[in-house]
mmCIF file of C-alpha atoms and ligand atoms in Angstrom:
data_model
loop_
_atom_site.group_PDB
_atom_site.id
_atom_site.type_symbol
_atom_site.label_atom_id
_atom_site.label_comp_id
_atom_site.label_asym_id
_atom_site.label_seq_id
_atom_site.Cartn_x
_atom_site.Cartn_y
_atom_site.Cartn_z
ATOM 1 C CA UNK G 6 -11.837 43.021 9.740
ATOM 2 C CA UNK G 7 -8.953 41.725 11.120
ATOM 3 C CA UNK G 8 -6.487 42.749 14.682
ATOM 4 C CA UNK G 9 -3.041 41.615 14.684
ATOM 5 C CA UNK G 10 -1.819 41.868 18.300
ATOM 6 C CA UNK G 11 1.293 42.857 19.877
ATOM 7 C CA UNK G 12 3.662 39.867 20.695
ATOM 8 C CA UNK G 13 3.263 38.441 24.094
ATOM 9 C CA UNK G 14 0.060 39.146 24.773
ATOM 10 C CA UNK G 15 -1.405 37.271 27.735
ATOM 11 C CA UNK G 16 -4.022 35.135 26.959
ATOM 12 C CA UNK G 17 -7.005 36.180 29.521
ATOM 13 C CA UNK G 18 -6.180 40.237 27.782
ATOM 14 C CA UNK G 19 -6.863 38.500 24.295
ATOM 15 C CA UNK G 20 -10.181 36.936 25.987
ATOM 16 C CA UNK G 21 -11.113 40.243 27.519
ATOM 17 C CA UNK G 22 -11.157 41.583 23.938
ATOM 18 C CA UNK G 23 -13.031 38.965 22.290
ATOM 19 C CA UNK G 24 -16.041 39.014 24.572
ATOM 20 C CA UNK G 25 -15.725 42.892 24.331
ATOM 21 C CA UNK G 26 -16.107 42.431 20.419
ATOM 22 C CA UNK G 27 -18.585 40.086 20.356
ATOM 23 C CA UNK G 28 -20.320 41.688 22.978
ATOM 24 C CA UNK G 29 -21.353 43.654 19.946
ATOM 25 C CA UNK G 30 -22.887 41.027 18.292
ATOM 26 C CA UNK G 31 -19.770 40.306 15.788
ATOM 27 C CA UNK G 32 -18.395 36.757 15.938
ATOM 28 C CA UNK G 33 -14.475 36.335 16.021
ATOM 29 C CA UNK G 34 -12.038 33.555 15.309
ATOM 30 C CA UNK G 35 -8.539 33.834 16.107
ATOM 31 C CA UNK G 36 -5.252 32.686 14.102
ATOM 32 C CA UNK G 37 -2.551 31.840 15.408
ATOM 33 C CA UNK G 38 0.904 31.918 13.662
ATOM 34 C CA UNK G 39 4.527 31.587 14.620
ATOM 35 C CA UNK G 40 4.782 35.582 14.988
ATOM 36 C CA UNK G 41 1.479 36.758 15.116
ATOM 37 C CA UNK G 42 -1.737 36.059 17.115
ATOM 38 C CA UNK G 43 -5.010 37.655 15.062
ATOM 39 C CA UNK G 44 -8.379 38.205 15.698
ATOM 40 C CA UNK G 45 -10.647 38.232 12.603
ATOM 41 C CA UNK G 46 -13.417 39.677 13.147
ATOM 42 C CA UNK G 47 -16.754 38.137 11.508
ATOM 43 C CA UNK G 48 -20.079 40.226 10.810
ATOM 44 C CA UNK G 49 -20.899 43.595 9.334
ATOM 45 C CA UNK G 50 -18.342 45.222 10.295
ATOM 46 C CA UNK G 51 -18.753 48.366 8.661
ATOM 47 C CA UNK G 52 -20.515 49.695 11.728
ATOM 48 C CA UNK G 53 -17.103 49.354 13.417
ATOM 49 C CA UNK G 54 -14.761 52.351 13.783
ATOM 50 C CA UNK G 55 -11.241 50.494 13.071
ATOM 51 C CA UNK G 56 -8.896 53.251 14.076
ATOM 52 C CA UNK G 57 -11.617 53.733 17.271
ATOM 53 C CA UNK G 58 -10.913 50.057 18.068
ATOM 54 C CA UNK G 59 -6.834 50.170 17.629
ATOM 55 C CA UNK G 60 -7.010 53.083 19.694
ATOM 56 C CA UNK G 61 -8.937 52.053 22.716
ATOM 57 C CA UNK G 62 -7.267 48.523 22.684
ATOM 58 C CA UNK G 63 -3.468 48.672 23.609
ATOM 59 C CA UNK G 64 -3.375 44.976 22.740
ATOM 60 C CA UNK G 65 -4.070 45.692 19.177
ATOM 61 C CA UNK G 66 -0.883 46.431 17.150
ATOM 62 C CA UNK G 67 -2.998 47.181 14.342
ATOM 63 C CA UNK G 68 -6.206 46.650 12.268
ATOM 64 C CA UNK G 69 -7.108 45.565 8.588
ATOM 65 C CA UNK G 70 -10.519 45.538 6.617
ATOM 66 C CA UNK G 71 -10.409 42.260 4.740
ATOM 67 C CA UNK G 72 -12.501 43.021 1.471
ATOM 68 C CA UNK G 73 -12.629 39.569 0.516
ATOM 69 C CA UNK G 74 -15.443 37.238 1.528
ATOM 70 C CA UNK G 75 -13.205 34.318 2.669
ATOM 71 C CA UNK G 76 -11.621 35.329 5.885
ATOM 72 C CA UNK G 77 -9.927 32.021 7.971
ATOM 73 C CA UNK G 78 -8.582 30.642 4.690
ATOM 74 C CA UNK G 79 -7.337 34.150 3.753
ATOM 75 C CA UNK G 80 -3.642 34.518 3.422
ATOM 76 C CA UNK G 81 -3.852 38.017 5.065
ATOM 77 C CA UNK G 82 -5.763 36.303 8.086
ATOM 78 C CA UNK G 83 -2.646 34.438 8.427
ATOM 79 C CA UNK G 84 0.495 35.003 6.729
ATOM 80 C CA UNK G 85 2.393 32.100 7.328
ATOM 81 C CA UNK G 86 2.064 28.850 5.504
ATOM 82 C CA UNK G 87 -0.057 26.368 6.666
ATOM 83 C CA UNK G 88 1.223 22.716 7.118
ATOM 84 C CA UNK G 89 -1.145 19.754 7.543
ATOM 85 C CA UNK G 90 -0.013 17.109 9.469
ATOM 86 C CA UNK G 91 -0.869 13.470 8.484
ATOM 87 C CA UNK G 92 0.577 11.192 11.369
ATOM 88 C CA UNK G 93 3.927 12.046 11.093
ATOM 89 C CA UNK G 94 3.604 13.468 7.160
ATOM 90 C CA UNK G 95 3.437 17.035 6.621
ATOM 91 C CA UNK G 96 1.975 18.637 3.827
ATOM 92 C CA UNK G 97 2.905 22.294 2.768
ATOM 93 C CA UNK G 98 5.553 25.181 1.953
ATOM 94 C CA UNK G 99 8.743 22.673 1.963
ATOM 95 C CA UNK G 100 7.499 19.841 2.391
ATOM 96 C CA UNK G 101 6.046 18.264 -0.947
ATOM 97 C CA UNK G 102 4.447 14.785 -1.038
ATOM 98 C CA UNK G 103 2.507 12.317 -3.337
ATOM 99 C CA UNK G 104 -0.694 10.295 -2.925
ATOM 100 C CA UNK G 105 -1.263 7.412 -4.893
ATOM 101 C CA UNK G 106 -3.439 4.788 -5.323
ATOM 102 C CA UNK G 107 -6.201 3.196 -7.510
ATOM 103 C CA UNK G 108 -9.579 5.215 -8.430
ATOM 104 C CA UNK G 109 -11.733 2.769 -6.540
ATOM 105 C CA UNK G 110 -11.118 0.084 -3.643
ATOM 106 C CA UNK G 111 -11.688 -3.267 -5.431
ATOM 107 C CA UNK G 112 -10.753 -5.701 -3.067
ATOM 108 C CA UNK G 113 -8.027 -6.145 -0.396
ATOM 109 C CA UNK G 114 -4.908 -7.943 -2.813
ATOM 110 C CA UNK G 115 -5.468 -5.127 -4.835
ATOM 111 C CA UNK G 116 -4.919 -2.653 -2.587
ATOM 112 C CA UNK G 117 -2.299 -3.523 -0.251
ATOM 113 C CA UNK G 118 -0.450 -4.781 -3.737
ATOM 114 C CA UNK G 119 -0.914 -1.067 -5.160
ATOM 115 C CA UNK G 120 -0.007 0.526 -1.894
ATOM 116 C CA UNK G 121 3.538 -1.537 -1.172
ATOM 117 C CA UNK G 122 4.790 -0.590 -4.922
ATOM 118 C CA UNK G 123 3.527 3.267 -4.447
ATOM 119 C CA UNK G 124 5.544 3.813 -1.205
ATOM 120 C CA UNK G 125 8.899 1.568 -2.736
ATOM 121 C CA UNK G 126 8.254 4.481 -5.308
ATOM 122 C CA UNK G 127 8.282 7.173 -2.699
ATOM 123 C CA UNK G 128 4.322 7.981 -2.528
ATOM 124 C CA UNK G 129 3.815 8.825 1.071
ATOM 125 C CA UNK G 130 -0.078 8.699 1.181
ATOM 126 C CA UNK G 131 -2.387 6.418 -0.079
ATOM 127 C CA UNK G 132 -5.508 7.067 -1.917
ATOM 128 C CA UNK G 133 -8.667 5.260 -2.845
ATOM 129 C CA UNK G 134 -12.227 5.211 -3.026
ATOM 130 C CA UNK G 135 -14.753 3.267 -1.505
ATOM 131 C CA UNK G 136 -17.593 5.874 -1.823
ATOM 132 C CA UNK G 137 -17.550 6.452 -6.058
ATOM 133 C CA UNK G 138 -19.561 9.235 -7.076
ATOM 134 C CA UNK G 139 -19.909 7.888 -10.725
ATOM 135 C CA UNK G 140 -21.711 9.782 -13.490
ATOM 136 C CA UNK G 141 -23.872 7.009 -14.032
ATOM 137 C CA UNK G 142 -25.738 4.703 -11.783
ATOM 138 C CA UNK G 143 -24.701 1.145 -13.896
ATOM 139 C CA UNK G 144 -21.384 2.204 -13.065
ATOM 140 C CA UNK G 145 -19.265 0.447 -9.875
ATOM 141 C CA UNK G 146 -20.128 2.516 -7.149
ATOM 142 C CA UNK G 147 -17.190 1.598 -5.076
ATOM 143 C CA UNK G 148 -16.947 -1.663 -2.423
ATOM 144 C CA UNK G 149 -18.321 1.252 0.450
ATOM 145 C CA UNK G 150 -17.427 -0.008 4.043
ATOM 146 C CA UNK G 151 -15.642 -3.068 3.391
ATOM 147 C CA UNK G 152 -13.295 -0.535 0.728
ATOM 148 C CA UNK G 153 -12.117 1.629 3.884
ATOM 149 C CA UNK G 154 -11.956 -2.057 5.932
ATOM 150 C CA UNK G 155 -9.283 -2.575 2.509
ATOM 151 C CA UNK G 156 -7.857 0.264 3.026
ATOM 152 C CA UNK G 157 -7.311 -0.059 6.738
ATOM 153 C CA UNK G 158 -5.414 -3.537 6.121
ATOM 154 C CA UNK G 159 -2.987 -1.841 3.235
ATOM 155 C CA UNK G 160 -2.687 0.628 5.923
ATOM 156 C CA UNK G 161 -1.717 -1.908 8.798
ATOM 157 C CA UNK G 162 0.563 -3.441 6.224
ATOM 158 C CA UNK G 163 2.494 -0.132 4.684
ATOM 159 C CA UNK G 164 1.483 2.648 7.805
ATOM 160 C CA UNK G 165 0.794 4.692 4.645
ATOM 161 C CA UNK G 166 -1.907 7.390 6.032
ATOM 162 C CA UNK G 167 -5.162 6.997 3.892
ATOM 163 C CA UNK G 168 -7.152 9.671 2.018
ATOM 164 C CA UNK G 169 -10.790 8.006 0.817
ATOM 165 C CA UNK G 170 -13.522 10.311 -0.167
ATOM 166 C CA UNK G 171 -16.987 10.781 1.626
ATOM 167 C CA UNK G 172 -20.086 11.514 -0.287
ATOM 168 C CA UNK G 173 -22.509 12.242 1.832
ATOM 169 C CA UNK G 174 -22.178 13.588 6.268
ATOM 170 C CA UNK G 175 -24.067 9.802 7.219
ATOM 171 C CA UNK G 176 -21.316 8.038 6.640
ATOM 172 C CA UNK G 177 -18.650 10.113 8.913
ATOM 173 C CA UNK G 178 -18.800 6.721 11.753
ATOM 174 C CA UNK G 179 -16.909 4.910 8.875
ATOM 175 C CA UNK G 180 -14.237 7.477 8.723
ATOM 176 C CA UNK G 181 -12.726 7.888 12.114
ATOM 177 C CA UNK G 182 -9.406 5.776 11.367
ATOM 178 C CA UNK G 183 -9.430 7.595 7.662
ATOM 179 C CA UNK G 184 -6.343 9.829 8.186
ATOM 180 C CA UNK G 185 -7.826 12.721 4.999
ATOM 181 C CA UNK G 186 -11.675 12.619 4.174
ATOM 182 C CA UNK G 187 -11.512 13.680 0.138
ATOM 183 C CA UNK G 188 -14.365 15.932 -0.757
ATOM 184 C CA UNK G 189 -14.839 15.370 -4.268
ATOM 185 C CA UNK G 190 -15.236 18.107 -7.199
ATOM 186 C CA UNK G 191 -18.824 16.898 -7.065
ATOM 187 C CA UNK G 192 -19.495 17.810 -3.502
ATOM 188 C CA UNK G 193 -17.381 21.255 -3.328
ATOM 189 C CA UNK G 194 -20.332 23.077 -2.759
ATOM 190 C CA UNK G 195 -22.134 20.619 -0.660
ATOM 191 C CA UNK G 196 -22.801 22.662 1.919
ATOM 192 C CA UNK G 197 -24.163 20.366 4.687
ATOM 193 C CA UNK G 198 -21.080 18.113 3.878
ATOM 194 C CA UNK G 199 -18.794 20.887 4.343
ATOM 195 C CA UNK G 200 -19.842 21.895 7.518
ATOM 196 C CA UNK G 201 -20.146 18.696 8.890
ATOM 197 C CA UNK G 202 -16.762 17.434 8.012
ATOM 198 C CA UNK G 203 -15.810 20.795 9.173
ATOM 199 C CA UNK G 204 -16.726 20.098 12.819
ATOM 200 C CA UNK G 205 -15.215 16.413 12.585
ATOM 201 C CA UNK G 206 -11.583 18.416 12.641
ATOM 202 C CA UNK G 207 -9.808 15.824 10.356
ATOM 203 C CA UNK G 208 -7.454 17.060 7.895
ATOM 204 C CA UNK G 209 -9.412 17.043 4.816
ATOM 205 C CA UNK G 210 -8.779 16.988 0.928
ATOM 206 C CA UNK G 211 -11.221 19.384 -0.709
ATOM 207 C CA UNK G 212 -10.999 19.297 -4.981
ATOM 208 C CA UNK G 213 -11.976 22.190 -6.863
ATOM 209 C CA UNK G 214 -15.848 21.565 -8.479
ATOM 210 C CA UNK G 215 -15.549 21.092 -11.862
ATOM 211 C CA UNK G 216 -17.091 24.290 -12.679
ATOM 212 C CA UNK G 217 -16.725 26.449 -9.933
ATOM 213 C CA UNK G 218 -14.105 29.785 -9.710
ATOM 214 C CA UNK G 219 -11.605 29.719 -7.171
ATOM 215 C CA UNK G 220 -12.984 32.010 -5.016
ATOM 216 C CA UNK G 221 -15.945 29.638 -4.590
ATOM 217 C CA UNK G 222 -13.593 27.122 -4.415
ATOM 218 C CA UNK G 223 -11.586 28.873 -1.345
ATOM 219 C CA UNK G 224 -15.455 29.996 -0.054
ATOM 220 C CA UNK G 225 -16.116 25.941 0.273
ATOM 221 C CA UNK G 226 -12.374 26.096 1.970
ATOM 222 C CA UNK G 227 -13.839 28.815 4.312
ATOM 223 C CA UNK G 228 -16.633 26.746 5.188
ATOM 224 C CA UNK G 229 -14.447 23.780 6.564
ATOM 225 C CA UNK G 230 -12.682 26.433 8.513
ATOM 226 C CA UNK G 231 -15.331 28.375 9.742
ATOM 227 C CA UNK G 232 -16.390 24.902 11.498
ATOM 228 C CA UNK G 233 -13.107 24.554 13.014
ATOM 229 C CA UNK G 234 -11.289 22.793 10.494
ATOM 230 C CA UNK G 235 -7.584 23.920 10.810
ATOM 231 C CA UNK G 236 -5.953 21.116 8.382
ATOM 232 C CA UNK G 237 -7.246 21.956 4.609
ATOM 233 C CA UNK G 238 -5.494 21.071 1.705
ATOM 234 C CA UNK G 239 -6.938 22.037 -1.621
ATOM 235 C CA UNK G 240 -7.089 19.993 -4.723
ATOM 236 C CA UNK G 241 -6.527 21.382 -8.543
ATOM 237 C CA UNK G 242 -8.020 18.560 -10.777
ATOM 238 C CA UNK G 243 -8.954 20.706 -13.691
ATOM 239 C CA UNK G 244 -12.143 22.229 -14.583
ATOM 240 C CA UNK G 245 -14.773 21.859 -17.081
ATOM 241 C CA UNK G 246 -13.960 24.286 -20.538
ATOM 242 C CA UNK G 247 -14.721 23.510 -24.083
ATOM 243 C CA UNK G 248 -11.949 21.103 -24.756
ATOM 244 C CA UNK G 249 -12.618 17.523 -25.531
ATOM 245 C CA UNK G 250 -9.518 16.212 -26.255
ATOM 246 C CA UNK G 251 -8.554 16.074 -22.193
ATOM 247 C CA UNK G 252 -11.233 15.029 -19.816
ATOM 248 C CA UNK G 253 -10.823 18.844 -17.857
ATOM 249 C CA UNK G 254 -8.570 21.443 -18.469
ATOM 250 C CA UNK G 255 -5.674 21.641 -15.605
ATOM 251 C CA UNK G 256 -5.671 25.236 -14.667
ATOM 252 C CA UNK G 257 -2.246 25.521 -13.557
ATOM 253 C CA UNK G 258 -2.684 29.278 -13.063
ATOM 254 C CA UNK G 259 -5.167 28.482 -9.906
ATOM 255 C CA UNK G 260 -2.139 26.648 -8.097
ATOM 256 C CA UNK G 261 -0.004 30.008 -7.129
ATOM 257 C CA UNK G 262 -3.319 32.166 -6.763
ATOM 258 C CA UNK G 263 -4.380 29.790 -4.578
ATOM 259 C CA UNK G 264 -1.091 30.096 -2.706
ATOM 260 C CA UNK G 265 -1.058 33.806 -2.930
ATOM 261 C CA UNK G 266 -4.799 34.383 -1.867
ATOM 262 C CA UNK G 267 -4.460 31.758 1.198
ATOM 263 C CA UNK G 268 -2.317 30.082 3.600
ATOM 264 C CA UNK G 269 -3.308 26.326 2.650
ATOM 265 C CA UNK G 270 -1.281 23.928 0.869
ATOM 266 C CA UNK G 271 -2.158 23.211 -2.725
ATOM 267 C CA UNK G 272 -1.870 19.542 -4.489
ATOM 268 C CA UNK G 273 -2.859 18.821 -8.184
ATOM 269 C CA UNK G 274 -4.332 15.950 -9.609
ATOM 270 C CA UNK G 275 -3.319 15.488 -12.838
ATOM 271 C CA UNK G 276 -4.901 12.104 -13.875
ATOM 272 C CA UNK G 277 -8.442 13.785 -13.304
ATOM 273 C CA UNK G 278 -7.502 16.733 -15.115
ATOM 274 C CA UNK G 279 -6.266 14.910 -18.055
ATOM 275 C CA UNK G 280 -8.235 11.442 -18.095
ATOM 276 C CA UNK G 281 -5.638 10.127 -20.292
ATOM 277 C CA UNK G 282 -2.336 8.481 -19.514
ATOM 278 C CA UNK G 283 0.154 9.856 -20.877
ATOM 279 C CA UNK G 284 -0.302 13.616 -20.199
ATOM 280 C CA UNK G 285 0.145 12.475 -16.406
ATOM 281 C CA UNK G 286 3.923 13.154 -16.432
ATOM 282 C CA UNK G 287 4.181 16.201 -18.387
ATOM 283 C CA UNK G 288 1.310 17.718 -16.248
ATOM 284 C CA UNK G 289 2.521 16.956 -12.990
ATOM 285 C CA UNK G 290 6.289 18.357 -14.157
ATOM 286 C CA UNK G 291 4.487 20.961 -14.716
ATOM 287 C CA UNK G 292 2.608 21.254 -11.191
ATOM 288 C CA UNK G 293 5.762 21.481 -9.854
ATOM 289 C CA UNK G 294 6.753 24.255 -11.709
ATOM 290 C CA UNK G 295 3.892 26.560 -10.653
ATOM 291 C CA UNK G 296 4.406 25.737 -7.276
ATOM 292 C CA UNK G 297 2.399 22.827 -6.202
ATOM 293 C CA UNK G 298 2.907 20.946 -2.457
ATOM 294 C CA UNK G 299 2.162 17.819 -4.023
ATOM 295 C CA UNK G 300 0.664 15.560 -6.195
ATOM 296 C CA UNK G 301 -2.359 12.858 -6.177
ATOM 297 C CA UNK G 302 -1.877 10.606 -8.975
ATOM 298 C CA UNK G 303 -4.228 7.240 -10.004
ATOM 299 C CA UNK G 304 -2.157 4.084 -10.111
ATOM 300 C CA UNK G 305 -3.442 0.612 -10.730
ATOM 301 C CA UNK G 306 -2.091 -3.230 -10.797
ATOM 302 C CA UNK G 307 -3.719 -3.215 -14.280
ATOM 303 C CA UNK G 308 -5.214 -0.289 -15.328
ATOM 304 C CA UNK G 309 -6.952 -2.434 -18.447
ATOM 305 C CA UNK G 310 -9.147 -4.129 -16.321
ATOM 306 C CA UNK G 311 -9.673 -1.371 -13.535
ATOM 307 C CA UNK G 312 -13.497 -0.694 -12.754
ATOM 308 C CA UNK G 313 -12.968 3.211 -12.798
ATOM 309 C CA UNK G 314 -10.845 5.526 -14.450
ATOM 310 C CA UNK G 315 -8.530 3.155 -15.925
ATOM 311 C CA UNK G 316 -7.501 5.072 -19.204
ATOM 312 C CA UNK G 317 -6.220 8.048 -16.773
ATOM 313 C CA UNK G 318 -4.147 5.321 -14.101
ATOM 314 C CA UNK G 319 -0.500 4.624 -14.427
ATOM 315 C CA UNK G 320 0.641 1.013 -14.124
ATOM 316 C CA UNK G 321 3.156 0.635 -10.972
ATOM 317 C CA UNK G 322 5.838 0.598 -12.964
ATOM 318 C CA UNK G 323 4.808 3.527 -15.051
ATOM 319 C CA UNK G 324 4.383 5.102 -11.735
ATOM 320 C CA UNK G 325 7.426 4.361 -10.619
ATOM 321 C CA UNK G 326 9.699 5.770 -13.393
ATOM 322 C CA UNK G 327 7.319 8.982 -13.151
ATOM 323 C CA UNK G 328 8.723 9.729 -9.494
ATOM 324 C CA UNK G 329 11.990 8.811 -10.479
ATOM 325 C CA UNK G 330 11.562 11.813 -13.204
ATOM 326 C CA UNK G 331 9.838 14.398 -10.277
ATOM 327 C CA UNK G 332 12.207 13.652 -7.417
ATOM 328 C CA UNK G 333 15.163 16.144 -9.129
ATOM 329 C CA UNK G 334 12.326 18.464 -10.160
ATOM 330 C CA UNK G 335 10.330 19.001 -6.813
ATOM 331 C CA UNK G 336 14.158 20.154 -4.802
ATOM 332 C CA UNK G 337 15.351 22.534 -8.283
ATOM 333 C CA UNK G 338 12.082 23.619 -9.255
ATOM 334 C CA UNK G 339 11.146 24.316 -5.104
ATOM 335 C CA UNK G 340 14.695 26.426 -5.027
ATOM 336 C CA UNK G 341 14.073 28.206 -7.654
ATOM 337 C CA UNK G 342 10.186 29.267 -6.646
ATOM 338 C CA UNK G 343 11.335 30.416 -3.233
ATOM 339 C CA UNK G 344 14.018 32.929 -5.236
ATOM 340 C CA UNK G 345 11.478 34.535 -7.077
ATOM 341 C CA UNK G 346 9.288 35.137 -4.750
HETATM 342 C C1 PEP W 427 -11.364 10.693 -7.392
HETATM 343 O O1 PEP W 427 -10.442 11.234 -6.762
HETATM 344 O O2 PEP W 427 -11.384 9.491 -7.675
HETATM 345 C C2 PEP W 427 -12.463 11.543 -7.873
HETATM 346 C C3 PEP W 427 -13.676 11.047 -8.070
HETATM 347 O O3 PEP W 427 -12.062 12.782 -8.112
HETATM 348 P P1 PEP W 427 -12.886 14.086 -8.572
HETATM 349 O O4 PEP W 427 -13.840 14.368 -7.458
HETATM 350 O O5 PEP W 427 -11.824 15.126 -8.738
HETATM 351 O O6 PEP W 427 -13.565 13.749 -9.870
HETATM 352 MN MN1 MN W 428 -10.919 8.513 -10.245
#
């Protein structure tokens, strides 16, 4: 159940009503927008009389039962957009941006090489992974805490922000200069993991699981939230179907339900989706289309010898004639979604 209150409240009013609520044993979290302060009420609250509450509450301007299970991330929670902020990158409605890098960390040439020809190409963030959560255990598992040392240098030498994945909540000491934590699709429903990256208040990159629905996927979402997490971005890097001929299946129809059903910024990740090369450009034209905030695309000096997912990463100059191709797209396509809707 949710309270939108009038404007202007003052603060200790708003406080007086919270401990009044969960005086009752509810718990609350509040969301605050440009317009609107409200106060979502968490617990079972169909023992609470709404119009009783509006009524006895002049704060209140007035009340909503929210019938789905994932409240904070819910867009009728809060109406507006979110924007994550990366430094001095934003992420959201307006502001679209791209993340590139290689698969996996492989040593420190590599990736301060990868991450000077990405930004000349207009990539703002950099990715890679130094924790590789690889399908089998003869395969790299990633360089680990000397990759985000790597990383760390490329970012020194570009000030690109850095997005590196976690596996597991032990290794959250090695992350505190990692600008995004990236939850992988294997870990969406790690539940300890969520909540502890939760608490750690980072902006965070959270990929749909490979076989999970989106409203599990925005329930993993709710758990970052529901720890305090304010800066989620969620990741479409297709899903698991009966195809073989792509690695996933992109599921470009998640990308403006996710937008309609919440208030976080979506990205898509078309080299996971496809696993092959060439669909990269055509898919992420198409990301665009459906309304996407950006992009995270798999680059590599030379993809031939790369020690993951090189038949899915563009070579720099690939990717560099790919943004060429998106940078008219991502202003007309933008225009053209904001019409419609
Ligand atoms: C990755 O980004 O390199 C990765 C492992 O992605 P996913 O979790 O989507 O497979
Ligand atoms: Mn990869």
């Amino acid at each position: 159940m949710i309270f939108v209150l009038k404007q202007n409240v003052p603060q200790e009013r708003i406080n007086q009503f919270i401990q009044k609520i969960e005086s009752e044993g509810f718990s609350t979290f509040i969301s605050s927008g440009t317009e609107h302060t409200v106060v979502c009420v968490i617990g079972n609250t169909a023992k609470l009389d709404l119009n009783f509450v509006v009524q006895t509450n002049e704060i209140i301007d007035y009340g909503k039962r929210v019938t789905e299970p994932y409240k904070a991330v819910n867009r009728t929670v809060h109406p507006d957009d979110t924007l994550v902020k990366v430094g001095n990158i934003t992420i959201g409605e307006g502001f679209f941006q791209v993340i590139s890098g290689p698969c996996s960390v492989e040593s420190e040439e590599q990736i301060i090489k990868i991450a000077k020809s990405v930004k000349k190409s207009g990539a703002t963030l950099l990715r890679g992974g130094a924790f590789k959560p690889r399908t089998s255990p003869y395969s790299f598992q990633g360089l680990h805490e000397l990759g985000i040392k790597f990383l760390l240098s490329a970012k020194k030498e570009t000030g690109m922000p850095i997005v590196t994945e976690i596996m597991n909540q032990t290794q959250l000491p090695l992350f505190e200069e990692v600008d995004v934590i990236q939850i992988g699709t294997r870990n969406m429903q790690n539940f300890d993991l969520l909540k502890e990256v939760g608490r750690y208040k980072k902006p965070v990159l959270l990929k749909r699981g490979l076989c999970n629905t989106i409203e599990e996927f925005l329930m993993s979402a709710e758990y970052l939230m529901s720890e305090g997490s304010t800066q989620v971005i969620l990741c479409e890097r297709g899903i698991r179907t009966f195809e073989t001929m792509t690695r996933n299946t992109l599921d470009l129809s998640a990308v403006p339900l996710l937008k309609q059903k919440s208030h976080l910024p979506v990205v898509v990740d078309p080299s996971h989706a496809a696993g092959i090369r060439n669909l990269v450009l055509p898919l992420s034209r198409s990301a665009i289309a459906v309304g996407a905030d950006g992009l995270m695309i798999e680059t590599h000096n030379n993809p031939a010898e790369a020690l993951s997912d090189g038949a899915q990463s563009l070579d720099l100059q690939q990717f560099s004639a790919l943004m060429e191709d998106l940078k008219h797209r991502i202003t007309f396509e933008r225009k053209l979604i904001s019409k419609i809707s």
